[in-house]
Coordinates of C-alpha atoms in Angstrom, one line a residue:
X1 CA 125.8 92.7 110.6
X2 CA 127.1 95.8 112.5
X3 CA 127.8 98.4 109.7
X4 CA 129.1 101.3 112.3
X5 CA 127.3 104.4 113.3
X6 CA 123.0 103.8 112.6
X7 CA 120.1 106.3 113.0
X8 CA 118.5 104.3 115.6
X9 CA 118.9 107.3 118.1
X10 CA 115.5 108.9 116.4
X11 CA 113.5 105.6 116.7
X12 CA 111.9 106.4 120.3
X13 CA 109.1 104.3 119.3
X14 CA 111.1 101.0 119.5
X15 CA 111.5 99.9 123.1
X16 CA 114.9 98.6 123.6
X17 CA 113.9 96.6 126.4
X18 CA 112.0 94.5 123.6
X19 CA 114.1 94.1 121.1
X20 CA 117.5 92.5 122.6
X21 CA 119.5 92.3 119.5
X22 CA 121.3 89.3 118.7
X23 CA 125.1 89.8 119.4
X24 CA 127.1 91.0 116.4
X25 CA 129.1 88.5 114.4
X26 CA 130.1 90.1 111.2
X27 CA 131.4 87.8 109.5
X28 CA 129.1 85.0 110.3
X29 CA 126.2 87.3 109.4
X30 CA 127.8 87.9 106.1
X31 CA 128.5 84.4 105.3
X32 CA 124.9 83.2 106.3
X33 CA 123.5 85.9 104.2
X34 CA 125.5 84.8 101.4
X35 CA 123.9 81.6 101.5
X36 CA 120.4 82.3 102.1
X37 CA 121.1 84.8 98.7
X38 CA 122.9 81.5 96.8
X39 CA 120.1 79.1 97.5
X40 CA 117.7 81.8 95.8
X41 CA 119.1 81.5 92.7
X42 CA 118.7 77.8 92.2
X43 CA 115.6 78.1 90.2
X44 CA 117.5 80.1 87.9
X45 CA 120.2 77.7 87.5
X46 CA 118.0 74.4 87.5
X47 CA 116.5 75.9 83.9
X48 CA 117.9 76.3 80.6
X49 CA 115.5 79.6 80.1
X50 CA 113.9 81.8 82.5
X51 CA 110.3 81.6 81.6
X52 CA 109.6 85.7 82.0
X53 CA 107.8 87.7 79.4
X54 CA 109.9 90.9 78.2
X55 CA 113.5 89.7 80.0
X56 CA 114.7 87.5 76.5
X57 CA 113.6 91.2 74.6
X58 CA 116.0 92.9 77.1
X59 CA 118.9 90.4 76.7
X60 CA 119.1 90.4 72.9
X61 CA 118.9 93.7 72.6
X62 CA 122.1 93.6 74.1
X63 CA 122.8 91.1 71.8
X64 CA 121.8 92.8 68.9
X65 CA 123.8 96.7 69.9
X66 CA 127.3 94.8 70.8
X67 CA 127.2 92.8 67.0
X68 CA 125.8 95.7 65.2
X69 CA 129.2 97.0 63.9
X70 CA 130.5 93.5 62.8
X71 CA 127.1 91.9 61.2
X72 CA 125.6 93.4 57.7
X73 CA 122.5 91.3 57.9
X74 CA 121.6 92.8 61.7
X75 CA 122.6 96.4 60.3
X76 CA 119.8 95.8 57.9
X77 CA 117.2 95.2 60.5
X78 CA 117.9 96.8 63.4
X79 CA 119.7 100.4 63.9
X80 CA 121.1 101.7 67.2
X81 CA 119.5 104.8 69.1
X82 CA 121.7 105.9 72.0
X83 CA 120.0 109.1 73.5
X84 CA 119.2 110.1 77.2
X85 CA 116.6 107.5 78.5
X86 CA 115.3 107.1 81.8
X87 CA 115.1 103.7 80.7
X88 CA 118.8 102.5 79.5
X89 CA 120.6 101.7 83.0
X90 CA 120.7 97.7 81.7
X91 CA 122.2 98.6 77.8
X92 CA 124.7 100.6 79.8
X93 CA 126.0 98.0 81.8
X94 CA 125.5 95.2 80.1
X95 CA 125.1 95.9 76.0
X96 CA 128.5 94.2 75.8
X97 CA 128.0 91.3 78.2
X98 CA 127.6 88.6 75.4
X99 CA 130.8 89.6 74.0
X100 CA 132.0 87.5 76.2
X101 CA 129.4 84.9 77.5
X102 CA 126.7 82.7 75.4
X103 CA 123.4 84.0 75.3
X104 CA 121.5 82.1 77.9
X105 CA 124.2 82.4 80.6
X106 CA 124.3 86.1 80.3
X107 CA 120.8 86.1 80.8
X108 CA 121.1 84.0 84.3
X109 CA 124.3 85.9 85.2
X110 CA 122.2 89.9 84.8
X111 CA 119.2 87.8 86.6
X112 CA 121.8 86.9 89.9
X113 CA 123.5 90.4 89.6
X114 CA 120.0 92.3 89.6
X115 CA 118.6 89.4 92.5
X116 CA 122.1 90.8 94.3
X117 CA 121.5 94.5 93.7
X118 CA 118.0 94.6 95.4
X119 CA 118.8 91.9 98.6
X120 CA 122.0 93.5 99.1
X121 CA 120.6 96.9 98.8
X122 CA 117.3 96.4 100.8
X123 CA 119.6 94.5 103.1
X124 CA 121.8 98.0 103.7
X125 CA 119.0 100.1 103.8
X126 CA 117.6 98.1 106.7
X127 CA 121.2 98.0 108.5
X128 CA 121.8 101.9 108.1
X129 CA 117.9 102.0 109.8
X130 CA 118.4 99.7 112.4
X131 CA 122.7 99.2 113.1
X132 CA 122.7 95.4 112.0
X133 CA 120.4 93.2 109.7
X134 CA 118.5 89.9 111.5
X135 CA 118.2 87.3 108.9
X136 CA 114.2 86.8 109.1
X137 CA 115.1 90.1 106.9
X138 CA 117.1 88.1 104.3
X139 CA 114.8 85.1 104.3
X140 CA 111.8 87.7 103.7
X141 CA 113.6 88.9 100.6
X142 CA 113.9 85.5 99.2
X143 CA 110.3 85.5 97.5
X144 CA 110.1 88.9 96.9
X145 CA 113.4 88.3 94.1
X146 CA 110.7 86.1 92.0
X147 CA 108.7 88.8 92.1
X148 CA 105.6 89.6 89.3
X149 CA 107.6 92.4 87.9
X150 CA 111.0 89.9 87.5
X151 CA 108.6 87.7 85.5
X152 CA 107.2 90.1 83.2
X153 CA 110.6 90.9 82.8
X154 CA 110.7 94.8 83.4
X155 CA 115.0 94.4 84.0
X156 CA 115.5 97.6 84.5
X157 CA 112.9 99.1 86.9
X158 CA 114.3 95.7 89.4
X159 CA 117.8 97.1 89.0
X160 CA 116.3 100.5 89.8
X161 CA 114.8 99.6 92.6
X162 CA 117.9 98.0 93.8
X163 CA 120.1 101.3 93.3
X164 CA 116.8 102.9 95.0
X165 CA 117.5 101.3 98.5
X166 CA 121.3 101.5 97.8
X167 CA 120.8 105.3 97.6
X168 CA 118.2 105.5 100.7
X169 CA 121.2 104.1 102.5
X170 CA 123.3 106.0 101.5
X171 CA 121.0 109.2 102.3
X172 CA 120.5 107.9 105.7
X173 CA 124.6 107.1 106.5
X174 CA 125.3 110.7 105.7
X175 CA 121.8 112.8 106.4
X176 CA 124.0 114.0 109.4
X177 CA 126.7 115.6 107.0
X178 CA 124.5 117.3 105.1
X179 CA 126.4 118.7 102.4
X180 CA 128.4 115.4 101.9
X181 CA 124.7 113.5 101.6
X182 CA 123.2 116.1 98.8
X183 CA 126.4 114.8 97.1
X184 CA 126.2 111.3 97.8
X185 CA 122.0 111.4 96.7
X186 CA 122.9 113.5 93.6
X187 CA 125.1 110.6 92.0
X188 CA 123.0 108.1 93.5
X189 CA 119.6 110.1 91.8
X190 CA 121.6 110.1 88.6
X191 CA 122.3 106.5 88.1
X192 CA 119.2 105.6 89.4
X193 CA 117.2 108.2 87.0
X194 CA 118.9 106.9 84.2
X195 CA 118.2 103.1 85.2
X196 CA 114.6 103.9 85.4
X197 CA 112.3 106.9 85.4
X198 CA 109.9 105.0 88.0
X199 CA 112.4 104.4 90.2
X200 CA 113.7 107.6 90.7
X201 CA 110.2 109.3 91.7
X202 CA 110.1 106.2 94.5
X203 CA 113.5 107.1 95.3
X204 CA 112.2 111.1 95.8
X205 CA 109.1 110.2 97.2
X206 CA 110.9 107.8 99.6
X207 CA 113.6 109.9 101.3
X208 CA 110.8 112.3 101.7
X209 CA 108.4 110.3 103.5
X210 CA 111.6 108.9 105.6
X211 CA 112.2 112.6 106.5
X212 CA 108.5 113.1 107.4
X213 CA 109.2 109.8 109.8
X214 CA 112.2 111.0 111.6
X215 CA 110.5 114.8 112.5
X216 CA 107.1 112.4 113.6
X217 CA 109.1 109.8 115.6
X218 CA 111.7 112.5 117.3
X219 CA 110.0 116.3 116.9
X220 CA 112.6 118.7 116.7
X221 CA 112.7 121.9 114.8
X222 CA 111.1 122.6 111.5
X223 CA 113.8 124.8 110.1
X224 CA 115.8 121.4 110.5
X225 CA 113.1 119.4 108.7
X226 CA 113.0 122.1 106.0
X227 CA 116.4 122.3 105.3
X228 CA 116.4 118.1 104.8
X229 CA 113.9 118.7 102.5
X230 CA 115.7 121.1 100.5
X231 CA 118.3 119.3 100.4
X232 CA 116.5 115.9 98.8
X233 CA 115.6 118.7 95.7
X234 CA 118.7 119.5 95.1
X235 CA 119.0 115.9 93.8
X236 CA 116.2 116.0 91.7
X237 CA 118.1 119.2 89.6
X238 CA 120.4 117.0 87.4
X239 CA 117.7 114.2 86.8
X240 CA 115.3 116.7 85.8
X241 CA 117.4 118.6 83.8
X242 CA 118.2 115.1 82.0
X243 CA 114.7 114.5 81.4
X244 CA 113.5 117.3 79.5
X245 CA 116.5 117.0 77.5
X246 CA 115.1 113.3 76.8
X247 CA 113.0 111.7 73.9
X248 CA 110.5 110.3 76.7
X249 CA 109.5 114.3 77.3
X250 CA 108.0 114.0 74.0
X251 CA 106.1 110.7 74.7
X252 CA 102.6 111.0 72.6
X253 CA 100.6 110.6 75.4
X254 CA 101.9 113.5 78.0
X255 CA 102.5 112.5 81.4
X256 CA 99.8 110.0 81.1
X257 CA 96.5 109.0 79.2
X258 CA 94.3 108.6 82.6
X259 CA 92.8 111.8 82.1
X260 CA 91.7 111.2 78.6
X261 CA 90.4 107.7 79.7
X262 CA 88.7 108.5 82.5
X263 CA 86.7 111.4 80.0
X264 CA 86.1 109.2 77.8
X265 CA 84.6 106.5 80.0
X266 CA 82.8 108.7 82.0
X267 CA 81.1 109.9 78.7
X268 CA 80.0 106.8 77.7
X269 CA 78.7 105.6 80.7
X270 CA 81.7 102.7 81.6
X271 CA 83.6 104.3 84.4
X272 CA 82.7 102.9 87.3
X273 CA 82.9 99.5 85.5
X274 CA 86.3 100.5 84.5
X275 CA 87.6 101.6 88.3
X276 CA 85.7 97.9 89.7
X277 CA 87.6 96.3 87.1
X278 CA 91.1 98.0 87.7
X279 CA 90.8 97.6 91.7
X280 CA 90.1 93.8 90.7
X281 CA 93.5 93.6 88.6
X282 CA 95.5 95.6 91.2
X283 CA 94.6 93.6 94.1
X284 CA 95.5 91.2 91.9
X285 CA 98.9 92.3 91.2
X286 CA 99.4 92.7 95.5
X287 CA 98.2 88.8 95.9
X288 CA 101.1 88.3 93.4
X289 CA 104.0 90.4 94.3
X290 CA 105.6 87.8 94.8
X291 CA 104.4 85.2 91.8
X292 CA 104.4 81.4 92.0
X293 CA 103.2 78.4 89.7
X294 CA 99.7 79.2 90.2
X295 CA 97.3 82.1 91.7
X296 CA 95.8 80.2 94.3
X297 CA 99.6 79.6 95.9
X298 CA 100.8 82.7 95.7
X299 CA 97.4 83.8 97.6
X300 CA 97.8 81.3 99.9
X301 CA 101.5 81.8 101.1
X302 CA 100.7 85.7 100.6
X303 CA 97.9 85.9 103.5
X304 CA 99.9 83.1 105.3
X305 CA 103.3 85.3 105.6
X306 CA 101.4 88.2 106.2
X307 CA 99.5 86.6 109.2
X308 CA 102.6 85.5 110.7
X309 CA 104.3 89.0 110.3
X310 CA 101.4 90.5 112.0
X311 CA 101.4 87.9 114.4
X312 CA 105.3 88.2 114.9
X313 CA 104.3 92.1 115.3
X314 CA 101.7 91.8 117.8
X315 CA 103.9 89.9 119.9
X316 CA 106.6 92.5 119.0
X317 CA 109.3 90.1 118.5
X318 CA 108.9 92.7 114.7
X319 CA 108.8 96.2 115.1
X320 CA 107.9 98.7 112.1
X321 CA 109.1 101.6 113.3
X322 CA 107.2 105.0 113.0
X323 CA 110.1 106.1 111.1
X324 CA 108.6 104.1 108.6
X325 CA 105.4 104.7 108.8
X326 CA 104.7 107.8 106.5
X327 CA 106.7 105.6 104.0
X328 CA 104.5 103.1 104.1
X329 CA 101.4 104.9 103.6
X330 CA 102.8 106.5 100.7
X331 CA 103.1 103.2 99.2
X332 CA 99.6 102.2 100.1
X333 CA 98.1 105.5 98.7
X334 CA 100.5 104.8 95.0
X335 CA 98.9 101.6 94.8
X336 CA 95.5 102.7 94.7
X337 CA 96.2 106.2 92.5
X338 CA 99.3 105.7 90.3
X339 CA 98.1 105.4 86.6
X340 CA 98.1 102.6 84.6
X341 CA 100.5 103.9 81.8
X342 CA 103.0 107.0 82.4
X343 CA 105.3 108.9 79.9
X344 CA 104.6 106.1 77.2
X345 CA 105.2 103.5 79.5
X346 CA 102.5 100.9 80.7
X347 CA 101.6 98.7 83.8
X348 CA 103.1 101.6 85.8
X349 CA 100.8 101.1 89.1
X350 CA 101.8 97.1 89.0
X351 CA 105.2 98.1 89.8
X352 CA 104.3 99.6 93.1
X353 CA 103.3 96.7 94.9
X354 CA 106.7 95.4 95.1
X355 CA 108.2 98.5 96.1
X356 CA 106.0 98.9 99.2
X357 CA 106.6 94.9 99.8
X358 CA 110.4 95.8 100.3
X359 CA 110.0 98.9 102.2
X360 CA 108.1 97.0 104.5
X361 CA 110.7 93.8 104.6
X362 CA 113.8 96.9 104.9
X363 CA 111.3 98.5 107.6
X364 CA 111.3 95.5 110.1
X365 CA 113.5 95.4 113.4
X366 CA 113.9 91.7 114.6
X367 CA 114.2 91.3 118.4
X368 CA 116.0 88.3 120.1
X369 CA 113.8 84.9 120.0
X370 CA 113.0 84.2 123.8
X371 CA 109.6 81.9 123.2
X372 CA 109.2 78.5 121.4
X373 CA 106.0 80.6 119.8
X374 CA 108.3 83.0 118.6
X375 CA 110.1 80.3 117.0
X376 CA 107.7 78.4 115.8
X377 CA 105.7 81.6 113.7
X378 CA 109.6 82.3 112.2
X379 CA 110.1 78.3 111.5
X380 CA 106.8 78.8 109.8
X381 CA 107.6 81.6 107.6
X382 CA 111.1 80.1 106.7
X383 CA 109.1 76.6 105.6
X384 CA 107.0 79.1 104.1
X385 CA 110.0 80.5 101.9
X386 CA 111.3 77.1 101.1
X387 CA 108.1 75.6 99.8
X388 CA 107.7 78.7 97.6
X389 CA 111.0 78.7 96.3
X390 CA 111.2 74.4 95.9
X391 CA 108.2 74.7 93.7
X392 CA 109.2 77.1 91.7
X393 CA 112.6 75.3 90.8
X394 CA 110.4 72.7 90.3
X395 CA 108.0 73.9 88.3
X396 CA 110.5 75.7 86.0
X397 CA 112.3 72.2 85.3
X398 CA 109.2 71.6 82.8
X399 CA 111.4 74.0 80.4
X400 CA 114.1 72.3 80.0
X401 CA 112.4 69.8 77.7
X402 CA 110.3 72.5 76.5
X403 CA 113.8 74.6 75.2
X404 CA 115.0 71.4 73.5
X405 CA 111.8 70.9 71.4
X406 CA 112.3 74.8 70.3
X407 CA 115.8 73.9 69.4
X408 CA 115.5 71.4 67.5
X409 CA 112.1 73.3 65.1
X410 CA 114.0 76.9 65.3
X411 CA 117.1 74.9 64.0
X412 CA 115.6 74.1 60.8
X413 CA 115.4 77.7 59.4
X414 CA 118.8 79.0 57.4
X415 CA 120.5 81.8 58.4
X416 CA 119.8 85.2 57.8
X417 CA 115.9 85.0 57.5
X418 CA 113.4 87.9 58.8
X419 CA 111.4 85.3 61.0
X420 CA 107.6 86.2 62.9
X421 CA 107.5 84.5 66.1
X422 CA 103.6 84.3 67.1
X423 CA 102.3 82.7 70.6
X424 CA 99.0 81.6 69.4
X425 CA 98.0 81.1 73.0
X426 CA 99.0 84.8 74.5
X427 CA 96.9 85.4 77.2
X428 CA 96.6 88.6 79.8
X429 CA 100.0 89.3 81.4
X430 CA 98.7 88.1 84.9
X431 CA 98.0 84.4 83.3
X432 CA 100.0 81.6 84.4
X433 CA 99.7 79.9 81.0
X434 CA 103.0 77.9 80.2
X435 CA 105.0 80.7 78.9
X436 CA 106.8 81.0 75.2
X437 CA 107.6 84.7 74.8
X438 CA 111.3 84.2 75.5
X439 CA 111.4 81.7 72.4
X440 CA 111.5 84.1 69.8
X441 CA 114.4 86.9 70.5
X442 CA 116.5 83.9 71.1
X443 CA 115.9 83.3 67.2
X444 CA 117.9 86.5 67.3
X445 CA 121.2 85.3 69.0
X446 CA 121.4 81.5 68.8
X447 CA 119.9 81.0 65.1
X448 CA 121.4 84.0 63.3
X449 CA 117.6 85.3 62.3
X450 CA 115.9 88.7 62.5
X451 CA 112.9 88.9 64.6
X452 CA 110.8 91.6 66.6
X453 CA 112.2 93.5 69.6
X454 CA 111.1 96.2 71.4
X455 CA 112.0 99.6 69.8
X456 CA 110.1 101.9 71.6
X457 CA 111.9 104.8 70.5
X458 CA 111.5 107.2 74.4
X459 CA 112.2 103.8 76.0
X460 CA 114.9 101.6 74.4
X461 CA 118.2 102.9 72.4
X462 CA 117.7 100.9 69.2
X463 CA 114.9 100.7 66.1
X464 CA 114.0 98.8 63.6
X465 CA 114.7 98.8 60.1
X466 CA 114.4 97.2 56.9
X467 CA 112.4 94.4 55.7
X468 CA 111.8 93.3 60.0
X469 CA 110.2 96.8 59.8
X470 CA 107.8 96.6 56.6
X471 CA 106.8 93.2 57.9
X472 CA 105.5 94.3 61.3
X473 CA 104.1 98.0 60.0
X474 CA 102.1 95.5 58.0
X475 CA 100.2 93.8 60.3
X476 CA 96.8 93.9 62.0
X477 CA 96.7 96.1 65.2
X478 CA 96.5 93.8 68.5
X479 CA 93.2 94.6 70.0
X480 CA 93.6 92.4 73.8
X481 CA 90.4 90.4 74.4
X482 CA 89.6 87.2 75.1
X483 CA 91.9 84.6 74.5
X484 CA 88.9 83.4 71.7
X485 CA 89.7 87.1 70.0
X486 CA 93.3 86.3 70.2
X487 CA 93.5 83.0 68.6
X488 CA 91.4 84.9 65.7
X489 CA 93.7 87.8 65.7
X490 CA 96.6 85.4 65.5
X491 CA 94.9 83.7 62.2
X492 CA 94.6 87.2 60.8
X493 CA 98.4 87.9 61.3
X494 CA 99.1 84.6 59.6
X495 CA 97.0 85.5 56.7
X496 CA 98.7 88.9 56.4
X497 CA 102.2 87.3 56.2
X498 CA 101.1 84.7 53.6
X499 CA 100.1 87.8 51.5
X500 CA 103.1 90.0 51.8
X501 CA 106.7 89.3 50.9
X502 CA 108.4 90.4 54.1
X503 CA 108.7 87.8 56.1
X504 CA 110.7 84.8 55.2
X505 CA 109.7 82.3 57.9
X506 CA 107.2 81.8 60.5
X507 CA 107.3 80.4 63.8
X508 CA 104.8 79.4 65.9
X509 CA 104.2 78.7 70.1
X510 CA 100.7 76.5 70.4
X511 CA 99.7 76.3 67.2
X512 CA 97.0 74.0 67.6
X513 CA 95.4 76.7 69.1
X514 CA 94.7 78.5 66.0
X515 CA 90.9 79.3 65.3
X516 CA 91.8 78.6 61.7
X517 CA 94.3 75.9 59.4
X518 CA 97.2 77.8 58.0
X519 CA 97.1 80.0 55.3
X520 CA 97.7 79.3 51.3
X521 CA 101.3 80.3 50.5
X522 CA 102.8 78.7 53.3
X523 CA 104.2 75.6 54.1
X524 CA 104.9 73.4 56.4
X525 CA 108.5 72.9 57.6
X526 CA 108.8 71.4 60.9
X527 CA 106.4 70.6 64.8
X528 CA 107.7 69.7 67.5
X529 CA 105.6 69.4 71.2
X530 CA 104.4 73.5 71.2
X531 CA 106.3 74.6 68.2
X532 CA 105.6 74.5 64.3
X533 CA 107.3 76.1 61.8
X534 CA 106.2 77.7 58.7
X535 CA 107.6 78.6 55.6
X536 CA 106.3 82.0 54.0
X537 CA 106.5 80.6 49.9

């Protein structure tokens, strides 16, 4: 897709002679892209609920912030926070959305627009690079949209990272007008800097390295370089300013806790342990940047694509440019140093993965196909992308009865009642365990109840209040063990309700995996396939 003038005149690595682009054909190229991008989202249409982890907490908070003024019993629960957040681009743009739409279609709908966001932006960030994009670029994208990030549900770093290539592309259509791109990057730095905090330091650190690319791939002077340079931290003015006017400046832990941990641990003997254990869990999160059913597919299909890439690139039918390069190394080097928990926010270094796995998609130059082993390596990757994306459709259509059993338990509870959801079988983050955590917001906007949200107060605009409050202040800390240790800690919790007076109702995911039988002073209500509910007498 030819999107006028390119920067393709400082990529004297790529041999033209090699890469014979396809003729251009706009609107063709448009229309194909649109379809590769419309048959992506048919798992998310195929399920009633997106099985992610923190996506439902995102959605009705939105919920809860656009009903606020209009419902007593959520104003006695829950209590807005606007303040400047590096963390609030989502409640901006969408804490109105289910004024308009039901609940679990305004879920779907910011799903597609945030897909959009990043395939389109990676897309123009790749066309501003090379002139046009080749659609082994769009079909590359595909798995990278179900990504381990989109299903732990951090919404907002995805939409950031989508603005994040939106504004490399930008950079790069005006770098030669400098004065117009400082401009253009200081709006783009904003938005993006107020999506997510994360997402603006890759969007720095990017456009940087870039920089560093273009002065390696076509040397000219350094004064030119410099000034470039300058220029990109003149962006960073307005974020910065916005971010020690924050709340997440004052986050308990600092910048981060690393240093503390890595004292402490060292002191007692445990850090090397500690760094085996990490470098387990982060090649972990690379294996599953783009997450499937099961570990041992996305594994599979991970080392298969990235055999054929290289394969593709030996054969140079791909090109990564060494404009790209330095960019790429830079991603490599956050994987392995970013810390684990930054500015009060956690599984900071998990997020990286993905970034460098679009860089590198954005990165590629696809030549003309003028072998049948050329096409058979890119027939193989597109199967590759089918099978990945069939299965998961497939596997997510196990929800659909799944939602109706919660339906009809969650149904049973009256209106206005401060409810505990508990997943009795809450495993590590990475597990592939059939997932409930989106069951018990939606208590929240399709039962009428009060239930937990997040309400970190430096990372989401809205608290909690009244007796929602008491109840969770009230219960044991969450120590994250063994599954054993969290089936006990989940009998403790129940044991704790049944003794206060805070919570009215109780609803469980996997109850039968309790270590214990329910507590005196509650009651049996309703079960139904994973769910029971619980009445707090």
């Amino acid at each position: 897709m030819d999107l006028g003038r390119d920067v393709t005149a400082d990529l004297s690595d790529v041999n033209k002679s090699e890469l014979v682009r396809e003729g251009a054909r706009p609107g063709l190229d448009i229309i194909f892209m649109a379809a590769i991008f419309l048959a992506s989202c048919a798992p998310l249409l195929l399920t009633p609920v997106i099985p992610t982890i923190d996506f439902y907490d995102h959605i009705n908070r939105f919920f809860v912030l656009s009903n606020l003024n209009n419902n007593e019993f959520m104003r006695e629960n829950y209590i807005d926070n606007w303040s400047i957040i590096p963390n609030i681009g989502l409640d901006l743009l969408f804490h109105k959305i289910s004024n308009y739409i039901d609940i679990l279609s305004s879920a779907k709908i910011v799903s597609i627009i945030i897909f959009f966001i990043i395939y389109s932006g990676v897309s123009f960030f790749n066309c501003r690079i090379f002139g046009n994009v080749h659609y082994l670029v769009n079909i590359l994208l595909i798995p990278l949209l179900y990504s381990f990030i989109f299903t732990w549900g951090f919404a907002n770093f995805l939409l950031g990272l989508g603005f994040l290539f939106w504004g490399a592309g930008l950079w790069l259509m005006f770098r030669e007008r400098l004065l117009l791109a400082t401009l253009v990057g200081a709006i783009a730095a904003v938005a993006i800097f107020l999506t997510h905090g994360l997402a603006f330091a890759l969007y720095g650190l990017l456009l940087g390295a870039l920089e560093i690319g273009f002065f390696w791939a076509r040397p000219t002077s350094l004064r030119i370089l410099l000034g470039r340079m300058a220029a990109l931290s003149v962006q960073a003015v307005a974020p910065i300013l916005l971010f020690l006017l924050s709340v997440t400046v004052g986050s308990g832990d600092g910048i981060s806790n690393a240093p503390e941990a890595v004292s402490r641990l060292a002191g007692e003997g445990k850090l090397a342990a500690r760094l085996f254990e990490i470098a387990q869990y982060r090649l972990h999160t690379v294996l599953r940047v783009a997450e499937g059913p099961s570990l041992w597919f996305d594994a599979f299909t991970f080392v298969a694509t990235l055999l054929l890439v290289a394969t593709l690139v030996r054969r140079k039918y791909v090109v990564i440019p060494k404009v790209i390069w330095p960019a790429i190394l830079l991603g490599l080097i956050l994987i392995l140093v970013t810390p684990p928990a930054m500015f009060g926010v956690g599984y900071v270094a998990d997020r990286v993965p993905l970034f460098l796995a679009l860089l590198i998609v954005g990165g590629m130059t696809v030549g003309r196909l003028v072998s049948g082993v050329d096409r058979a390596l890119v027939g193989a990757l597109m199967l590759l992308v089918v099978v990945r994306i069939s299965y998961i459709a497939y596997d997510w259509r196990w929800y659909g009865n799944d939602f109706r059993e919660y339906q009809a338990v969650a149904s049973q509870i009256p209106p206005r009642q401060v409810v505990s959801f508990i997943n009795v079988k809450l495993y590590d983050r990475e597990h592939t365990a059939r997932r409930c955590d989106m069951y018990g917001p939606l208590l929240i906007s399709l039962h009428g109840q009060a239930s937990q949200l997040f309400a970190i107060p430096t990372a989401q605009p809205i608290k909690l209040s009244g007796k929602l409050l008491a109840g969770l202040s009230d219960l044991p800390k969450h120590i994250r063990s063994s599954p054993s240790a969290t089936r006990d800690y989940n009998s403790a919790v129940l044991s704790r309700i049944a003794e206060q007076s805070h919570f009215d109702y109780v609803l469980l995911c996997n109850a039968s995996d309790l270590q214990h039988a329910f507590p005196d002073g509650m009651s049996l209500v309703a079960t139904r396939g994973r769910f029971t509910l619980l009445k707090v007498r």
